[in-house]
Tab-separated table of C-alpha atoms and ligand atoms in Angstrom:
chain	number	residue	atom	x	y	z
Y	70	UNK	CA	44.939	165.960	-135.468
Y	71	UNK	CA	42.395	167.672	-133.290
Y	72	UNK	CA	39.208	165.641	-135.428
Y	73	UNK	CA	36.626	167.681	-133.016
Y	74	UNK	CA	37.195	170.785	-135.183
Y	75	UNK	CA	35.027	169.156	-138.040
Y	76	UNK	CA	32.051	168.072	-136.024
Y	77	UNK	CA	29.747	165.297	-136.191
Y	78	UNK	CA	26.498	166.193	-137.457
Y	79	UNK	CA	24.727	165.935	-133.538
Y	80	UNK	CA	27.591	168.260	-131.864
Y	81	UNK	CA	26.974	170.568	-134.044
Y	82	UNK	CA	25.709	173.527	-133.049
Y	83	UNK	CA	22.989	174.816	-134.927
Y	84	UNK	CA	23.904	176.789	-137.856
Y	85	UNK	CA	26.521	175.309	-138.902
Y	86	UNK	CA	26.817	175.461	-142.857
Y	87	UNK	CA	27.478	172.015	-144.131
Y	88	UNK	CA	30.648	172.234	-146.846
Y	89	UNK	CA	30.551	170.689	-150.753
Y	90	UNK	CA	34.195	170.204	-150.091
Y	91	UNK	CA	34.988	169.643	-154.712
Y	92	UNK	CA	38.612	167.737	-155.035
Y	93	UNK	CA	40.877	167.167	-158.666
Y	94	UNK	CA	44.206	166.352	-159.369
Y	95	UNK	CA	45.965	164.531	-161.953
Y	96	UNK	CA	45.330	160.761	-162.070
Y	97	UNK	CA	48.604	159.364	-159.632
Y	98	UNK	CA	48.801	162.985	-157.925
Y	99	UNK	CA	47.451	160.848	-153.985
Y	100	UNK	CA	43.557	162.770	-154.269
Y	101	UNK	CA	42.174	159.063	-153.499
Y	102	UNK	CA	44.484	158.778	-150.193
Y	103	UNK	CA	43.974	161.851	-148.769
Y	104	UNK	CA	40.934	161.566	-149.172
Y	105	UNK	CA	40.214	158.453	-147.691
Y	106	UNK	CA	41.415	159.506	-145.014
Y	107	UNK	CA	39.605	162.127	-144.545
Y	108	UNK	CA	36.703	160.520	-145.152
Y	109	UNK	CA	37.706	158.068	-142.516
Y	110	UNK	CA	39.190	160.249	-139.627
Y	111	UNK	CA	35.721	162.876	-139.912
Y	112	UNK	CA	32.738	160.425	-140.334
Y	113	UNK	CA	30.445	163.598	-140.679
Y	114	UNK	CA	32.515	164.153	-143.830
Y	115	UNK	CA	30.762	161.900	-146.600
Y	116	UNK	CA	31.417	161.086	-150.321
Y	117	UNK	CA	28.418	161.972	-153.368
Y	118	UNK	CA	28.269	158.597	-155.722
Y	119	UNK	CA	28.350	160.420	-158.576
Y	120	UNK	CA	26.346	158.389	-161.344
Y	121	UNK	CA	29.122	157.069	-164.643
Y	122	UNK	CA	28.675	155.320	-167.798
Y	123	UNK	CA	31.597	153.843	-167.452
Y	124	UNK	CA	31.911	149.778	-166.560
Y	125	UNK	CA	32.355	148.739	-162.521
Y	126	UNK	CA	35.908	147.437	-161.695
Y	127	UNK	CA	36.795	144.796	-159.655
Y	128	UNK	CA	34.615	145.400	-156.559
Y	129	UNK	CA	32.762	147.834	-156.632
Y	130	UNK	CA	29.079	147.928	-156.105
Y	131	UNK	CA	26.133	150.287	-157.744
Y	132	UNK	CA	24.763	152.625	-155.219
Y	133	UNK	CA	28.092	152.902	-153.022
Y	134	UNK	CA	31.249	152.651	-155.402
Y	135	UNK	CA	28.877	154.938	-158.171
Y	136	UNK	CA	25.799	154.979	-159.637
Y	137	UNK	CA	26.080	152.791	-162.660
Y	138	UNK	CA	23.837	154.063	-165.976
Y	139	UNK	CA	23.537	153.175	-169.163
Y	140	UNK	CA	23.791	155.588	-171.865
Y	141	UNK	CA	20.393	156.385	-172.357
Y	142	UNK	CA	19.727	156.996	-168.644
Y	143	UNK	CA	23.175	158.800	-168.042
Y	144	UNK	CA	21.303	161.660	-171.461
Y	145	UNK	CA	18.009	161.017	-169.565
Y	146	UNK	CA	18.779	162.438	-166.644
Y	147	UNK	CA	21.318	165.295	-168.240
Y	148	UNK	CA	17.075	166.479	-169.943
Y	149	UNK	CA	15.276	166.365	-166.842
Y	150	UNK	CA	18.557	168.839	-165.924
Y	151	UNK	CA	19.132	166.261	-162.638
Y	152	UNK	CA	22.490	167.353	-162.826
Y	153	UNK	CA	24.678	170.222	-160.714
Y	154	UNK	CA	27.907	169.111	-163.485
Y	155	UNK	CA	28.683	166.975	-165.345
Y	156	UNK	CA	31.899	165.562	-168.498
Y	157	UNK	CA	33.452	163.115	-169.904
Y	158	UNK	CA	36.400	161.835	-169.065
Y	159	UNK	CA	39.183	159.624	-170.332
Y	160	UNK	CA	35.793	158.373	-172.729
Y	161	UNK	CA	32.571	158.433	-170.474
Y	162	UNK	CA	30.853	159.909	-168.676
Y	163	UNK	CA	30.702	161.490	-164.906
Y	164	UNK	CA	28.214	163.135	-163.212
Y	165	UNK	CA	27.815	164.735	-159.822
Y	166	UNK	CA	23.285	164.362	-159.450
Y	167	UNK	CA	22.372	167.840	-157.744
Y	168	UNK	CA	20.115	165.688	-155.309
Y	169	UNK	CA	22.359	163.613	-153.696
Y	170	UNK	CA	24.291	166.776	-152.420
Y	171	UNK	CA	21.474	168.848	-150.868
Y	172	UNK	CA	20.301	165.859	-149.579
Y	173	UNK	CA	23.431	165.023	-147.423
Y	174	UNK	CA	23.419	169.438	-146.828
Y	175	UNK	CA	20.284	168.541	-145.092
Y	176	UNK	CA	21.897	166.538	-142.536
Y	177	UNK	CA	24.450	168.114	-141.842
Y	178	UNK	CA	26.543	166.272	-143.425
Y	179	UNK	CA	29.949	168.447	-145.228
Y	180	UNK	CA	30.061	165.983	-148.797
Y	181	UNK	CA	33.313	165.986	-150.422
Y	182	UNK	CA	33.028	165.722	-154.407
Y	183	UNK	CA	36.170	163.422	-156.515
Y	184	UNK	CA	35.420	164.981	-159.489
Y	185	UNK	CA	37.948	166.874	-162.564
Y	186	UNK	CA	38.554	169.976	-163.931
Y	187	UNK	CA	35.442	170.593	-166.269
Y	188	UNK	CA	33.198	169.898	-163.578
Y	189	UNK	CA	34.371	172.278	-160.578
Y	190	UNK	CA	34.579	174.656	-163.823
Y	191	UNK	CA	30.937	173.922	-164.299
Y	192	UNK	CA	30.036	174.379	-160.937
Y	193	UNK	CA	32.211	177.601	-160.331
Y	194	UNK	CA	30.930	178.651	-164.318
Y	195	UNK	CA	26.379	177.559	-162.055
Y	196	UNK	CA	27.034	179.306	-158.404
Y	197	UNK	CA	26.248	183.238	-158.955
Y	198	UNK	CA	23.187	181.330	-160.638
Y	199	UNK	CA	21.799	180.378	-157.027
Y	200	UNK	CA	20.000	182.507	-154.882
Y	201	UNK	CA	22.304	183.079	-151.936
Y	202	UNK	CA	21.109	180.890	-149.167
Y	203	UNK	CA	21.133	178.233	-151.484
Y	204	UNK	CA	23.648	175.299	-149.388
Y	205	UNK	CA	25.565	174.550	-152.072
Y	206	UNK	CA	26.754	178.382	-152.720
Y	207	UNK	CA	27.191	178.893	-149.098
Y	208	UNK	CA	29.803	175.040	-149.266
Y	209	UNK	CA	31.542	175.905	-152.237
Y	210	UNK	CA	35.122	175.133	-151.289
Y	211	UNK	CA	37.749	174.307	-154.445
Y	212	UNK	CA	40.854	172.098	-153.763
Y	213	UNK	CA	43.142	170.787	-156.055
Y	214	UNK	CA	45.758	168.527	-155.120
Y	215	UNK	CA	49.688	168.399	-157.751
Y	216	UNK	CA	52.185	166.397	-157.383
Y	217	UNK	CA	55.406	167.528	-156.808
Y	218	UNK	CA	56.229	167.564	-160.236
Y	219	UNK	CA	55.515	165.560	-163.087
Y	220	UNK	CA	58.666	162.188	-163.197
Y	221	UNK	CA	57.594	161.890	-159.127
Y	222	UNK	CA	53.656	161.358	-160.999
Y	223	UNK	CA	54.987	159.526	-163.102
Y	224	UNK	CA	56.238	157.495	-160.064
Y	225	UNK	CA	53.654	156.847	-158.747
Y	226	UNK	CA	51.454	156.015	-161.343
Y	227	UNK	CA	53.707	153.348	-162.307
Y	228	UNK	CA	53.953	152.134	-158.497
Y	229	UNK	CA	50.176	151.402	-158.044
Y	230	UNK	CA	50.423	149.013	-159.977
Y	231	UNK	CA	47.503	149.630	-161.801
Y	232	UNK	CA	47.634	150.858	-165.054
Y	233	UNK	CA	49.291	149.414	-168.673
Y	234	UNK	CA	52.056	152.103	-170.120
Y	235	UNK	CA	49.500	152.885	-172.757
Y	236	UNK	CA	47.618	153.921	-169.998
Y	237	UNK	CA	50.097	155.627	-168.023
Y	238	UNK	CA	51.125	157.475	-170.799
Y	239	UNK	CA	47.885	159.137	-171.772
Y	240	UNK	CA	47.521	159.887	-168.204
Y	241	UNK	CA	50.251	161.812	-167.791
Y	242	UNK	CA	49.566	163.523	-171.194
Y	243	UNK	CA	46.139	164.719	-169.729
Y	244	UNK	CA	48.139	165.623	-166.266
Y	245	UNK	CA	49.207	168.258	-167.709
Y	246	UNK	CA	46.471	169.677	-169.329
Y	247	UNK	CA	45.152	168.917	-165.682
Y	248	UNK	CA	47.465	171.274	-164.121
Y	249	UNK	CA	46.493	174.231	-166.350
Y	250	UNK	CA	43.199	174.329	-164.523
Y	251	UNK	CA	45.265	174.342	-160.617
Y	252	UNK	CA	44.520	178.715	-160.118
Y	253	UNK	CA	41.021	178.291	-160.324
Y	254	UNK	CA	41.175	176.840	-157.401
Y	255	UNK	CA	40.862	178.999	-154.343
Y	256	UNK	CA	42.891	175.887	-152.889
Y	257	UNK	CA	46.374	174.610	-154.265
Y	258	UNK	CA	48.294	172.140	-152.031
Y	259	UNK	CA	51.037	170.207	-153.209
Y	260	UNK	CA	51.300	166.205	-152.145
Y	261	UNK	CA	54.582	165.528	-151.640
Y	262	UNK	CA	55.484	164.670	-148.224
Y	263	UNK	CA	51.676	162.095	-147.079
Y	264	UNK	CA	51.160	164.602	-143.886
Y	265	UNK	CA	52.509	167.690	-144.475
Y	266	UNK	CA	49.629	167.789	-147.535
Y	267	UNK	CA	46.981	165.839	-145.664
Y	268	UNK	CA	47.598	169.149	-142.975
Y	269	UNK	CA	46.855	171.468	-145.404
Y	270	UNK	CA	44.142	169.246	-146.644
Y	271	UNK	CA	42.276	169.614	-143.437
Y	272	UNK	CA	43.417	173.329	-142.393
Y	273	UNK	CA	41.803	174.581	-145.943
Y	274	UNK	CA	38.501	172.126	-144.393
Y	275	UNK	CA	38.694	174.037	-141.244
Y	276	UNK	CA	39.144	177.605	-142.538
Y	277	UNK	CA	35.870	177.325	-144.988
Y	278	UNK	CA	34.339	176.292	-141.725
Y	279	UNK	CA	35.436	179.569	-140.407
Y	280	UNK	CA	37.432	178.330	-137.998
M	303	ADP	P1	44.662	159.316	-157.661
M	303	ADP	O1	43.748	159.136	-156.676
M	303	ADP	O2	45.143	161.150	-157.270
M	303	ADP	O3	45.355	158.351	-158.950
M	303	ADP	P2	46.194	157.483	-155.608
M	303	ADP	O4	45.907	157.971	-154.267
M	303	ADP	O5	45.893	156.182	-156.055
M	303	ADP	O6	45.953	158.622	-156.063
M	303	ADP	O7	47.612	157.327	-155.273
M	303	ADP	C1	48.740	157.312	-156.210
M	303	ADP	C2	49.988	156.409	-156.466
M	303	ADP	O8	50.791	157.616	-155.534
M	303	ADP	C3	49.035	154.866	-154.825
M	303	ADP	O9	50.549	154.588	-154.710
M	303	ADP	C4	49.994	155.926	-153.311
M	303	ADP	O10	49.967	154.776	-152.825
M	303	ADP	C5	50.857	157.197	-153.987
M	303	ADP	N1	50.927	157.570	-152.603
M	303	ADP	C6	50.137	159.008	-152.669
M	303	ADP	N2	50.781	160.074	-151.686
M	303	ADP	C7	51.872	159.865	-152.090
M	303	ADP	C8	52.946	160.761	-151.143
M	303	ADP	N3	52.243	161.926	-150.778
M	303	ADP	N4	53.837	160.372	-151.238
M	303	ADP	C9	54.416	159.096	-151.830
M	303	ADP	N5	53.207	158.347	-152.879
M	303	ADP	C10	52.150	158.783	-152.740
M	304	5GP	P1	37.216	156.368	-162.286
M	304	5GP	O1	36.305	156.162	-163.554
M	304	5GP	O2	38.390	156.606	-162.640
M	304	5GP	O3	36.573	156.505	-161.273
M	304	5GP	O4	37.321	158.226	-162.094
M	304	5GP	C1	38.043	158.640	-163.481
M	304	5GP	C2	37.941	159.998	-163.303
M	304	5GP	O5	36.457	160.798	-163.102
M	304	5GP	C3	38.635	161.063	-161.829
M	304	5GP	O6	39.509	162.096	-162.036
M	304	5GP	C4	37.440	161.967	-161.301
M	304	5GP	O7	37.230	162.919	-160.302
M	304	5GP	C5	36.567	162.311	-162.897
M	304	5GP	N1	34.706	162.129	-161.564
M	304	5GP	C6	34.637	160.825	-161.454
M	304	5GP	N2	33.676	161.392	-161.011
M	304	5GP	C7	33.374	162.900	-161.268
M	304	5GP	C8	31.436	163.527	-161.747
M	304	5GP	O8	30.756	162.788	-161.007
M	304	5GP	N3	32.117	164.426	-162.216
M	304	5GP	C9	33.301	164.456	-162.922
M	304	5GP	N4	33.018	165.524	-163.996
M	304	5GP	N5	33.841	163.744	-162.856
M	304	5GP	C10	34.388	162.449	-162.292
């Protein structure tokens, strides 16, 4: 793997354009597996920490995994226009603060947004209204990760062992709807063989960097 193609901020020549990489996938397709590998291998790619109104799970920490907000706090931020995008997913609110993304990009880091299809659609819709020099507009890349089949998706959800049967059924139903948005993304990756999918992910990012 040629990791030098996505360089450390300090080593970046002046004028390198930070990317805002939006990645969506139906639950269980392997998005976390692929994105965690990307972030682990490339120190200048960082997750954008989203806000959510859902309760923390397990070891999740406020400010690291999410900013855990009350519904009142979340609505206040909507009112103040602080969100780049937000959506209700599986009954809870999730949103990306514009400042979180801009701050990272201004520091020369590529930002990875793990967001649902509604959020990605909102960002696409707002790009045209941004100044052409805005880093978000300049750095936008959208990637959709699909499972090779619905049967394999179900196997992965069951194999992961984190969800009840009812939750799995709900996720499979949502997956069919989410898959209908795949064509809206400039890059679509089928995560069949993990290494092949990972190669495609890094290739898409290099292409966005003009490499
Ligand atoms: P997501 O973040 O999209 O919900 P995960 O990354 O948690 O999905 O992956 C779901 C399950 O599928 C995990 O158990 C993971 O190890 C497994 N998995 C991911 N990619 C592959 C692959 N290419 N082949 C087989 N299993 C995979
Ligand atoms: P989870 O609760 O499992 O962490 O996330 C559930 C879903 O919410 C995932 O599909 C994830 O991509 C999506 N999500 C997480 N953060 C955001 C966000 O900031 N905005 C939007 N639109 N979706 C998000």
